[in-house]
Short mmCIF file of C-alpha atoms in Angstrom, two decimals:
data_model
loop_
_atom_site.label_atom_id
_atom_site.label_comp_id
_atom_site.label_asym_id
_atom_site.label_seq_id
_atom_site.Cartn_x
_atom_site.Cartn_y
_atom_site.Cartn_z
CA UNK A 1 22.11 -12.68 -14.68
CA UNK A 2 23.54 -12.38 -18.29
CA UNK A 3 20.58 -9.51 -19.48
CA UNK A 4 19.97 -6.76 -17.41
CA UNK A 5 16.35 -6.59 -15.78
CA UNK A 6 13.41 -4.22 -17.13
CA UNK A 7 13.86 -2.08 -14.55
CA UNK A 8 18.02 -1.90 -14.28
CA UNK A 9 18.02 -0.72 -17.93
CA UNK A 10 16.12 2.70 -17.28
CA UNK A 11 14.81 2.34 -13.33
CA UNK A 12 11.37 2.84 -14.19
CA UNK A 13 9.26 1.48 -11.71
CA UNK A 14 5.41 1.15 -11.27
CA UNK A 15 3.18 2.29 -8.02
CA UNK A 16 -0.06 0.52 -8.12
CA UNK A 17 -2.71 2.41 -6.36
CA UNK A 18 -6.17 3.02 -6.11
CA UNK A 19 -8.68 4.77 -8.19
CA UNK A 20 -8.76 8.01 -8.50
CA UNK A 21 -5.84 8.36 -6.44
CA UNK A 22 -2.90 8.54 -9.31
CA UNK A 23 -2.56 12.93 -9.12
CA UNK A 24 -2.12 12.02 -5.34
CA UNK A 25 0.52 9.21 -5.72
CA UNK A 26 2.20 11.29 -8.50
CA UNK A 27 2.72 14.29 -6.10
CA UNK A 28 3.68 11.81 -2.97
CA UNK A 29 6.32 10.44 -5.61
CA UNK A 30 8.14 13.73 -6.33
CA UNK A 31 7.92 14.79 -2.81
CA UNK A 32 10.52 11.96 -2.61
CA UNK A 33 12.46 13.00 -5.57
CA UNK A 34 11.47 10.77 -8.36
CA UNK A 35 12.95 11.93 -11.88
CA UNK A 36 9.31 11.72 -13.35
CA UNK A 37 6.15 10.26 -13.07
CA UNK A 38 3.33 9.30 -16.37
CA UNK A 39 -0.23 8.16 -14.25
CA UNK A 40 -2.17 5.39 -15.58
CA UNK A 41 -5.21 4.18 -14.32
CA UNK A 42 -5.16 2.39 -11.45
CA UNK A 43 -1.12 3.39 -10.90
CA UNK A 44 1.89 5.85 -11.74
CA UNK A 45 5.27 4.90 -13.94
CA UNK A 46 7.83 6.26 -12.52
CA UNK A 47 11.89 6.80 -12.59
CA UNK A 48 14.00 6.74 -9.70
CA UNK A 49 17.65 5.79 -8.68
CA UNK A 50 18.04 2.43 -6.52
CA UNK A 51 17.97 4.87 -3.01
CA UNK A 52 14.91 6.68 -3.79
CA UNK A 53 13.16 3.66 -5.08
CA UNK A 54 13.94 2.09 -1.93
CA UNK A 55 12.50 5.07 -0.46
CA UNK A 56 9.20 4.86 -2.04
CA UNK A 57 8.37 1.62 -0.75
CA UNK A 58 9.06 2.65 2.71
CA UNK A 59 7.71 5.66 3.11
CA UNK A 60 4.94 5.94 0.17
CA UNK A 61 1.85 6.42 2.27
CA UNK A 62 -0.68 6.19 -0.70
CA UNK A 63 0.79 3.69 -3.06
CA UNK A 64 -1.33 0.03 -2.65
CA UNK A 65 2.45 -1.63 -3.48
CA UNK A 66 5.48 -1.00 -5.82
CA UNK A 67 6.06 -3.14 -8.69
CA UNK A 68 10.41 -3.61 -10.12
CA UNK A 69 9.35 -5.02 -14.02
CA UNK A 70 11.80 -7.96 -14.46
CA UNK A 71 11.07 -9.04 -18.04
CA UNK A 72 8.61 -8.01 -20.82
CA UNK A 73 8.06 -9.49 -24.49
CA UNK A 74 5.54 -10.38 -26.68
CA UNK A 75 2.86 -13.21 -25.72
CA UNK A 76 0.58 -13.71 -28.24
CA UNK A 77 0.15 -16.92 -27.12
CA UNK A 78 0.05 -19.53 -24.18
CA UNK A 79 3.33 -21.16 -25.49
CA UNK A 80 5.44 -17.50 -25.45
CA UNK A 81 3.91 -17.10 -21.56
CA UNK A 82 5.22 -20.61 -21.07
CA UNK A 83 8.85 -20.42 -23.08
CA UNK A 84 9.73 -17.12 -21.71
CA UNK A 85 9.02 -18.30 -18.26
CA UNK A 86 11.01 -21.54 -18.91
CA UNK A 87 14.24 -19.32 -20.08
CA UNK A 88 14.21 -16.53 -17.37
CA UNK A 89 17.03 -17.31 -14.93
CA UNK A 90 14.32 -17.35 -12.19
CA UNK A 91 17.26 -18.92 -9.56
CA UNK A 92 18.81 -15.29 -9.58
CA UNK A 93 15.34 -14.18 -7.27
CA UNK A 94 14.13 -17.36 -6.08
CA UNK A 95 15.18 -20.62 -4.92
CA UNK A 96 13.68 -23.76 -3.28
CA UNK A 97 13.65 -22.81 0.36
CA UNK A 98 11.15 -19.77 -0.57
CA UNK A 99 7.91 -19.69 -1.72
CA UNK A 100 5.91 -17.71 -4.62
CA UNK A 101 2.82 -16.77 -5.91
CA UNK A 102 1.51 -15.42 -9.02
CA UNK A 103 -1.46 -12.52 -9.38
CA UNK A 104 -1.95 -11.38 -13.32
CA UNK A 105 -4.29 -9.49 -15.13
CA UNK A 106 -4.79 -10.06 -19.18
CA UNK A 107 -6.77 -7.47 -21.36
CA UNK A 108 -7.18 -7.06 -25.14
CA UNK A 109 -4.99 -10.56 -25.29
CA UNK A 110 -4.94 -14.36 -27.20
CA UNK A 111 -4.75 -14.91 -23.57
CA UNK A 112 -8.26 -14.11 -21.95
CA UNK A 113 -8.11 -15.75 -18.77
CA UNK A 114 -6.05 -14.01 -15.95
CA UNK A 115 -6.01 -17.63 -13.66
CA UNK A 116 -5.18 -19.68 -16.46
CA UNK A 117 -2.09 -17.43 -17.34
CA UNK A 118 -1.21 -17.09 -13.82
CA UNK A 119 -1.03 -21.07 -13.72
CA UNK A 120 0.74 -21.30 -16.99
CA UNK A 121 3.57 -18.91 -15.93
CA UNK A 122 3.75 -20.66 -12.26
CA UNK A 123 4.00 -24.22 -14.44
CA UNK A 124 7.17 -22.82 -16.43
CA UNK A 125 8.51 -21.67 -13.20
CA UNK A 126 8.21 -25.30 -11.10
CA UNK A 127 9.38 -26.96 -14.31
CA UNK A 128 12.52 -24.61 -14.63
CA UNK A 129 13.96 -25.67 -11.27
CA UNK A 130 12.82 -29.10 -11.54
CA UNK A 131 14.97 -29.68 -15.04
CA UNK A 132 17.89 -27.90 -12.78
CA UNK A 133 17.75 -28.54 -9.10
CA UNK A 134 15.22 -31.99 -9.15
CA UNK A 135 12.70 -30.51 -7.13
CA UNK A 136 10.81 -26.71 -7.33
CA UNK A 137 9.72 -23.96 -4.69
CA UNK A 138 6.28 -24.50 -3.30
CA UNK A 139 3.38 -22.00 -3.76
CA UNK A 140 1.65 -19.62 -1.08
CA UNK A 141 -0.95 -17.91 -2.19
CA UNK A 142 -1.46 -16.66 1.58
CA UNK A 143 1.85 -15.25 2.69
CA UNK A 144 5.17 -15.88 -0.12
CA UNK A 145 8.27 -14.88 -0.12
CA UNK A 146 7.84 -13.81 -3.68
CA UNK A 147 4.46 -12.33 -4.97
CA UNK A 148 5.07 -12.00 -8.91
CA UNK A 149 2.73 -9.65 -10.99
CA UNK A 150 1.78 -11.17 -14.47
CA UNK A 151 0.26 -8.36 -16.63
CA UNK A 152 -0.78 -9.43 -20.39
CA UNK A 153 -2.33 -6.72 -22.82
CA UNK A 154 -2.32 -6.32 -25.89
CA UNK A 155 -0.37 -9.42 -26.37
CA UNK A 156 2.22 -7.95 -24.70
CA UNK A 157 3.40 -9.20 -21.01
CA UNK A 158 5.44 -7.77 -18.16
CA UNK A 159 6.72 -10.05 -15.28
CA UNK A 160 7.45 -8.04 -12.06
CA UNK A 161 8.11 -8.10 -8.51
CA UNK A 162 6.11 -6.74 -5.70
CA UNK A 163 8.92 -4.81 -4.34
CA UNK A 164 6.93 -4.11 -1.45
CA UNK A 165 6.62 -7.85 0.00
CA UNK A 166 2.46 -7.30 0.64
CA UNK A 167 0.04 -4.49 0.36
CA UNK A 168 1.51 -1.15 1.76
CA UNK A 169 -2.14 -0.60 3.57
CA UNK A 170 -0.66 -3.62 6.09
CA UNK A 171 1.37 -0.56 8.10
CA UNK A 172 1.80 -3.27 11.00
CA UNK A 173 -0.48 -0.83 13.51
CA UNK A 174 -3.84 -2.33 12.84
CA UNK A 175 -3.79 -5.30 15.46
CA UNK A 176 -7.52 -4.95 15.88
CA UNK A 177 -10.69 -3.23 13.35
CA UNK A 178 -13.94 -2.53 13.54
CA UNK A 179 -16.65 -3.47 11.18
CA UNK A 180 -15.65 -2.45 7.43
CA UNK A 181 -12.26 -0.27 8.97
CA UNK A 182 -10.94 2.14 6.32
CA UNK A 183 -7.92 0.87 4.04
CA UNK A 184 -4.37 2.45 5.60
CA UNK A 185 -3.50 4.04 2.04
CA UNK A 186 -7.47 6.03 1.46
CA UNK A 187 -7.12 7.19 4.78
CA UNK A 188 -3.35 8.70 4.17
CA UNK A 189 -5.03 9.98 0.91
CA UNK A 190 -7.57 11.97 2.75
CA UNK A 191 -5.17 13.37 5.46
CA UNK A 192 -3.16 14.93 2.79
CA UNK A 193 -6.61 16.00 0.44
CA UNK A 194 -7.36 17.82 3.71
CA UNK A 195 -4.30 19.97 3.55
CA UNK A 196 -3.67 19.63 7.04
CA UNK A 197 -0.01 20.39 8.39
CA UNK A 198 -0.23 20.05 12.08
CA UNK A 199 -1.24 24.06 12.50
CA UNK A 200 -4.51 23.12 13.18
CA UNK A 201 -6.11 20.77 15.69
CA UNK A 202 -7.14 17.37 14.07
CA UNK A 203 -10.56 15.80 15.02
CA UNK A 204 -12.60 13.02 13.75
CA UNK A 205 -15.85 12.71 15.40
CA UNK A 206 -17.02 9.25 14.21
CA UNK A 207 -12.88 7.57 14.70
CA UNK A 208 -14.02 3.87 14.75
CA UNK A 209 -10.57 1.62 15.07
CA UNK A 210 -8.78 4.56 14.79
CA UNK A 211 -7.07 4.44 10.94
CA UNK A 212 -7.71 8.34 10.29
CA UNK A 213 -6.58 9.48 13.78
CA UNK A 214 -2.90 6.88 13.15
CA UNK A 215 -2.89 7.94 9.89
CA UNK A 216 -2.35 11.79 10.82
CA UNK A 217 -0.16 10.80 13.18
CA UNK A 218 1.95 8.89 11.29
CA UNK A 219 1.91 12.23 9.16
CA UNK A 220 2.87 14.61 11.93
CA UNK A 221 5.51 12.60 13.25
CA UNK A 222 7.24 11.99 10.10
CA UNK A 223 6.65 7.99 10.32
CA UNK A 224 7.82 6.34 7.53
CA UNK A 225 4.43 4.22 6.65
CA UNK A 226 6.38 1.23 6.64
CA UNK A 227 7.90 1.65 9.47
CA UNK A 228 6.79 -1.78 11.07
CA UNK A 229 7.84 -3.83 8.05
CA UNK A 230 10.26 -6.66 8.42
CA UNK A 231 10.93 -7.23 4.59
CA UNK A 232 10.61 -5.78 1.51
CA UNK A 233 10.33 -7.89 -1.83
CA UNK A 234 12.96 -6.27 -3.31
CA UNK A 235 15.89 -7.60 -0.59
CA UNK A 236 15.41 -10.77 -3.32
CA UNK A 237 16.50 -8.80 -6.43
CA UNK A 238 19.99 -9.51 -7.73
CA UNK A 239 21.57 -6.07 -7.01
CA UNK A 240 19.73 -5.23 -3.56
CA UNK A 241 22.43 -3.37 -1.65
CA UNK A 242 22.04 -4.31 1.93
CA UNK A 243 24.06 -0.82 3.10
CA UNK A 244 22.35 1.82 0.93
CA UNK A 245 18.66 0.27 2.41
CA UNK A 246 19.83 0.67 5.50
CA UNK A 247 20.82 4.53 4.94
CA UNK A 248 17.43 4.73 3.54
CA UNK A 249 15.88 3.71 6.63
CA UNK A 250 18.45 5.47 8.83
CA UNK A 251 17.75 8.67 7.49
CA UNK A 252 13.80 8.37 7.16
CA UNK A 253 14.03 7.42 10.78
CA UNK A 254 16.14 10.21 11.99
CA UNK A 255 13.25 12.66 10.84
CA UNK A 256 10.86 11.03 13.21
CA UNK A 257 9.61 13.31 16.33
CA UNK A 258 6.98 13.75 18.80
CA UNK A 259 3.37 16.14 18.68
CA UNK A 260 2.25 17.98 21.29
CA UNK A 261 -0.69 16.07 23.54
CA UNK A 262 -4.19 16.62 22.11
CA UNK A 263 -3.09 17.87 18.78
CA UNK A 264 -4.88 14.66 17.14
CA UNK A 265 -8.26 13.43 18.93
CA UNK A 266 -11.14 11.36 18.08
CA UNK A 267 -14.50 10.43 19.28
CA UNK A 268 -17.45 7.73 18.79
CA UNK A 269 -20.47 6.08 20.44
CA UNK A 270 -18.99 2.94 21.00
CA UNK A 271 -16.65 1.97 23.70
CA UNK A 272 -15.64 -1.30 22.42
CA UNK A 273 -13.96 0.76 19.09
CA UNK A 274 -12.49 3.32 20.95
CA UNK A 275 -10.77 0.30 22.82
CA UNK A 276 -9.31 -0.69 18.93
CA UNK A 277 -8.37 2.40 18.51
CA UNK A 278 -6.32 2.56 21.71
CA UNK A 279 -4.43 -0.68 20.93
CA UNK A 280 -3.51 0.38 17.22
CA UNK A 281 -2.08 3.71 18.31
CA UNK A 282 -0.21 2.20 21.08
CA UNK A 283 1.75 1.17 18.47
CA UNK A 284 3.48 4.07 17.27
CA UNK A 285 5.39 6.56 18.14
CA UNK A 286 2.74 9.58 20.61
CA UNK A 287 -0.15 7.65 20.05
CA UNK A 288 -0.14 7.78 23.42
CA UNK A 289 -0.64 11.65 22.91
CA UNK A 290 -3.66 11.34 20.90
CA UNK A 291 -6.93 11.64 22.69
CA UNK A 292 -9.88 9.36 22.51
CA UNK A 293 -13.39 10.24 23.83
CA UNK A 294 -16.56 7.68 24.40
CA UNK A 295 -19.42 10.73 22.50
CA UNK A 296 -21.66 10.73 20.38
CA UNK A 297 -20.77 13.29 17.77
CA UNK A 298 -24.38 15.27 18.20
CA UNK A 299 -23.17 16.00 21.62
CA UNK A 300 -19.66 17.02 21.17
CA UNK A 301 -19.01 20.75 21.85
CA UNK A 302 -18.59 23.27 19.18
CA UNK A 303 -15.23 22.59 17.10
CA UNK A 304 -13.83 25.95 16.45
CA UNK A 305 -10.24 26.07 14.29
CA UNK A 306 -10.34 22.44 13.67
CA UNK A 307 -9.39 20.13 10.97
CA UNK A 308 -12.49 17.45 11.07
CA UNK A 309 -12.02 14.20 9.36
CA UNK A 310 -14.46 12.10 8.75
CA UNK A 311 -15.33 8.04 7.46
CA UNK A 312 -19.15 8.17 7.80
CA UNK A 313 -21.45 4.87 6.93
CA UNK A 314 -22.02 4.93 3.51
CA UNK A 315 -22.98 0.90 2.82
CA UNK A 316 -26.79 0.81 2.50
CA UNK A 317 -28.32 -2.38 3.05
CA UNK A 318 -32.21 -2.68 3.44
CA UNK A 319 -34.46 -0.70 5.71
CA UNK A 320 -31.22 1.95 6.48
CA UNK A 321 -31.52 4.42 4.06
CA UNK A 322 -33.96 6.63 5.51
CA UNK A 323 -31.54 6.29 8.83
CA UNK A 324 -28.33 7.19 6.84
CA UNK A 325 -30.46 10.32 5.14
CA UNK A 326 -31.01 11.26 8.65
CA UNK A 327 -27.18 11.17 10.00
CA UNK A 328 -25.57 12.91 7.04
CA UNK A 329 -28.22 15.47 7.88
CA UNK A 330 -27.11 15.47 11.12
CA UNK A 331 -23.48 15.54 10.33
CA UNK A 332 -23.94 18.64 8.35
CA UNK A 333 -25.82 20.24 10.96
CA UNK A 334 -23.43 19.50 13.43
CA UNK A 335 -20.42 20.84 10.94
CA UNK A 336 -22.44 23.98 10.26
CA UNK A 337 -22.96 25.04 14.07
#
């Protein structure tokens, strides 16, 4: 590729996340030795050399996905999406064999519709490797190969690559949820709001499929969240190094180890979750360890010197408020005893 890449000229890189979650994804991010973070909404910039950005996307617990910027420029209208599209040397990242897809987002823009500019960008693309190869990758909007993020404001775009080839909730564990299961990444969130270190028993009384209780053990055990993956979008940049990724994982790995039995344990009413839950910590390393009990939580035994986590029902639909009033108040009667 004759120009370097956004990202190769200063490694800045960008960790999408949830709201209200960027202090929490900054402070995950220079755990892991990041030069320096700036939070945005929805997402944290941030600087890192090639082996801790590979890092980041495999161990990041909190981040939604990690974005490498390819290209940005100005776009003031639908023919500078379409022209710069057309001239970036798209072959270096993609060819015909793999598929693509496009997500964008355009605010504050000549552009103002984030599908049309989406399609406009993917139509640059297809005609690029037609005029060179005859023929053009195919689109998946389901599973790709490539996911691309278009992001237009201002009249200014960025092109980038999901580096981490899907969401970084999809840990691999989940094999089975419950109704409305909590999202991988806000449970890691609140295991580490919670401050707990492993000193203290873990419980959550109310563990549906199980995503708090695998969370803190992913935690614990020094997992790497991504520890299930099989590929990472950024194996299709140009200067992926095949050796220093696997040093990355190597090393992550080596920290994994083993908690003691019934340091992590969980609880609910219904049998048929508590059977989810099983399966999905089957999957990882002790989650044979962690203990799962068929109770409802108003007749579980005092917890003394625990660490309780909790998901409770919040979704109100008709006729259930008066019967959600009711269970937080006897929640917080049960956490006071």
């Amino acid at each position: 590729m004759r120009d370097k890449l956004e990202y190769q000229k200063d490694g800045w890189y960008f960790a999408q996340c949830g709201r209200d979650l960027e202090t929490l994804v900054a402070e995950e991010l220079q755990d892991m030795q990041v030069q320096q973070v700036k939070t945005v909404r929805a997402g944290v910039h941030f600087q890192a050399e090639q082996e801790v950005f590979y890092r980041v996307n495999y161990c990041s617990r909190i981040a939604s996905r990690i974005l490498a910027p390819l290209v940005t420029f100005r776009c003031a209208s639908e023919n500078d999406l379409y022209k710069k599209g057309y001239n970036f040397e798209w072959e270096k990242i993609l060819d015909t064999a793999h598929t693509f897809a496009i997500v964008s987002h355009v605010s504050n823009s000549a552009i103002t519709h984030s599908q049309y500019a989406a399609l406009k960008l993917k139509d640059a693309i297809a005609d690029r490797f037609r005029a060179k190869y005859g023929k053009r990758p195919s689109v998946d909007r389901e599973n790709p190969h490539i996911l691309l993020h278009l992001n237009v404001q201002d009249n200014r775009a960025i092109i980038s690559l999901d580096a981490s080839g899907g969401p970084l909730y999809r840990r691999g564990y989940r094999m089975q949820g419950g109704e409305a299961p909590m999202q991988e990444t806000l449970a890691a969130a609140i295991i580490r709001l919670s401050g707990w270190e492993g000193k203290l028993l873990l419980y959550d009384p109310m563990c549906g499929s199980g995503t708090l209780l695998a969370e803190a053990l992913l935690h614990a055990c020094h997992i790497p969240s991504c520890f299930r993956r099989q590929y990472f979008g950024f194996e299709r940049l140009p200067d992926y190094d095949l050796t220093l990724w696997r040093k990355v994982k190597k090393n992550s790995d080596s920290l994994i180890c083993e908690i003691p039995d019934d340091l992590i344990a969980g609880s609910d009413i219904e049998p048929s979750v508590l059977k989810m839950a099983s399966a999905n910590l089957s999957l990882i390393t002790s989650g044979e360890k962690v203990k799962l009990i068929q109770c409802d939580f108003r007749q579980l035994p005092e917890l003394k010197n625990y660490c309780i986590v909790c998901n409770l029902p919040y979704g109100v639909r008709q006729g259930e408020k008066e019967a959600l009033k009711l269970l937080y108040k006897e929640f917080g009667d049960f956490l006071k005893r």
